[in-house]
């Protein structure tokens, strides 16, 4: 089977990540994970996209929300509320342990990558989950209500503010995770999962040297469109595009990735678009409801990568 680097962030990306993980071994599949959503909350270092992928691969994820754990209890949040603490960001009791553990590891001098490996292993995930960078990069969302930290925009304000742009704080002092760069020569394919291009993939692509490294890689780069029939399956992607006066179409997502792409994967609802993209494209079911949907899409993606090689 081919060796794949999967670039992912958020719930949508983790769905395809799970599909790929059913077909490939930990030696064949490595994850590069968005860390622009990370933030410090009540003294805790929180890394939502890494946690979503970890829980998903560990089969611990809350199936309804896609983030946090299932079989959760909420004693901590109840007690925090009693004391007038901030409760807009919901932290389940077991999920809280992960954030405390990561914060403690980082405080002891572990890198983000080492902390991710320790936590992933502890939860039974054999795959390498690599934060996009070991330096801190924080996504700021510029809106009609001023500049917002990502989680304030996404969770506290429920994506209501009108987006005017994005900024990735700390970029110039950050560099791509060396473990990601060093795997680029050995992979047979690079898959950009169906994540929000603007806030779940761009932070990684804007890391100094990252885009050039992907362009220089001999492996084909393919992306799965997060936009299906003019709407996002999950999250604010389509709303952001409208607010940025970008057509909320799959074609606009392909154009956003530009010359990085060797291939693009469209949903059946966008059949007919494939010849107008300027990049090789296939049409298949990209909407993932069941585990089998995830596996089927992963299989189509791998076959497409092989065809492009
Ligand atoms: N998303 C929400 O909409 N509400 C929450 O209360 C919330 C809590 C939360 C806790 C831990 C975690 O890892 C993720 C959490 N998320 C929550 C999701 C998170 O904001 C998003 O998954 C990413 O930042 C964007 O994909």
PDB file of C-alpha atoms and ligand atoms in Angstrom, residues 9-11 37 46-49 51-52 55 67-68 87-91 95 99 150-151 154-155 158 200, ligand 1:
ATOM      1  CA  UNK A   9      -7.838  19.799  10.807  1.00  0.00           C
ATOM      2  CA  UNK A  10     -11.234  19.746  12.415  1.00  0.00           C
ATOM      3  CA  UNK A  11     -14.043  17.220  12.381  1.00  0.00           C
ATOM      4  CA  UNK A  37      -7.028  26.506  16.561  1.00  0.00           C
ATOM      5  CA  UNK A  46      -5.756  23.219  24.321  1.00  0.00           C
ATOM      6  CA  UNK A  47      -5.199  21.737  20.846  1.00  0.00           C
ATOM      7  CA  UNK A  48      -8.671  20.949  19.455  1.00  0.00           C
ATOM      8  CA  UNK A  49      -7.811  19.565  16.021  1.00  0.00           C
ATOM      9  CA  UNK A  51      -7.579  16.074  20.087  1.00  0.00           C
ATOM     10  CA  UNK A  52     -10.395  15.518  17.589  1.00  0.00           C
ATOM     11  CA  UNK A  55     -10.164  10.709  19.861  1.00  0.00           C
ATOM     12  CA  UNK A  67     -15.112  16.786  19.171  1.00  0.00           C
ATOM     13  CA  UNK A  68     -14.537  15.821  22.817  1.00  0.00           C
ATOM     14  CA  UNK A  87     -18.273  27.821  30.610  1.00  0.00           C
ATOM     15  CA  UNK A  88     -18.596  28.783  26.912  1.00  0.00           C
ATOM     16  CA  UNK A  89     -15.923  26.185  26.052  1.00  0.00           C
ATOM     17  CA  UNK A  90     -17.266  22.827  27.214  1.00  0.00           C
ATOM     18  CA  UNK A  91     -14.660  20.600  28.860  1.00  0.00           C
ATOM     19  CA  UNK A  95     -11.370  15.501  28.152  1.00  0.00           C
ATOM     20  CA  UNK A  99      -5.695  19.108  28.511  1.00  0.00           C
ATOM     21  CA  UNK A 150     -10.290  31.446  16.701  1.00  0.00           C
ATOM     22  CA  UNK A 151     -12.138  29.690  19.523  1.00  0.00           C
ATOM     23  CA  UNK A 154     -15.902  29.533  16.414  1.00  0.00           C
ATOM     24  CA  UNK A 155     -17.337  28.513  19.798  1.00  0.00           C
ATOM     25  CA  UNK A 158     -20.834  30.568  17.198  1.00  0.00           C
ATOM     26  CA  UNK A 200      -7.883  24.362   9.135  1.00  0.00           C
TER      27      UNK A 200
HETATM   28  N1  LIG B   1     -16.752  23.183  19.866  1.00  0.00           N
HETATM   29  C1  LIG B   1     -17.933  23.775  20.208  1.00  0.00           C
HETATM   30  O1  LIG B   1     -18.698  24.157  19.308  1.00  0.00           O
HETATM   31  N2  LIG B   1     -18.288  23.939  21.508  1.00  0.00           N
HETATM   32  C2  LIG B   1     -17.493  23.565  22.530  1.00  0.00           C
HETATM   33  O2  LIG B   1     -17.837  23.763  23.699  1.00  0.00           O
HETATM   34  C3  LIG B   1     -16.253  22.907  22.205  1.00  0.00           C
HETATM   35  C4  LIG B   1     -15.401  22.423  23.203  1.00  0.00           C
HETATM   36  C5  LIG B   1     -14.248  21.710  22.819  1.00  0.00           C
HETATM   37  C6  LIG B   1     -13.414  21.147  23.784  1.00  0.00           C
HETATM   38  C7  LIG B   1     -12.271  20.462  23.414  1.00  0.00           C
HETATM   39  C8  LIG B   1     -11.950  20.335  22.071  1.00  0.00           C
HETATM   40  O3  LIG B   1     -10.848  19.654  21.703  1.00  0.00           O
HETATM   41  C9  LIG B   1     -12.776  20.876  21.074  1.00  0.00           C
HETATM   42  C10 LIG B   1     -13.925  21.569  21.455  1.00  0.00           C
HETATM   43  N3  LIG B   1     -14.777  22.134  20.488  1.00  0.00           N
HETATM   44  C11 LIG B   1     -15.936  22.748  20.844  1.00  0.00           C
HETATM   45  C12 LIG B   1     -14.497  21.997  19.057  1.00  0.00           C
HETATM   46  C13 LIG B   1     -13.439  22.958  18.570  1.00  0.00           C
HETATM   47  O4  LIG B   1     -13.716  24.277  18.872  1.00  0.00           O
HETATM   48  C14 LIG B   1     -13.335  22.747  17.050  1.00  0.00           C
HETATM   49  O5  LIG B   1     -13.320  21.371  16.833  1.00  0.00           O
HETATM   50  C15 LIG B   1     -12.059  23.184  16.377  1.00  0.00           C
HETATM   51  O6  LIG B   1     -11.388  24.161  16.983  1.00  0.00           O
HETATM   52  C16 LIG B   1     -12.445  23.551  14.929  1.00  0.00           C
HETATM   53  O7  LIG B   1     -12.490  22.429  14.183  1.00  0.00           O
END
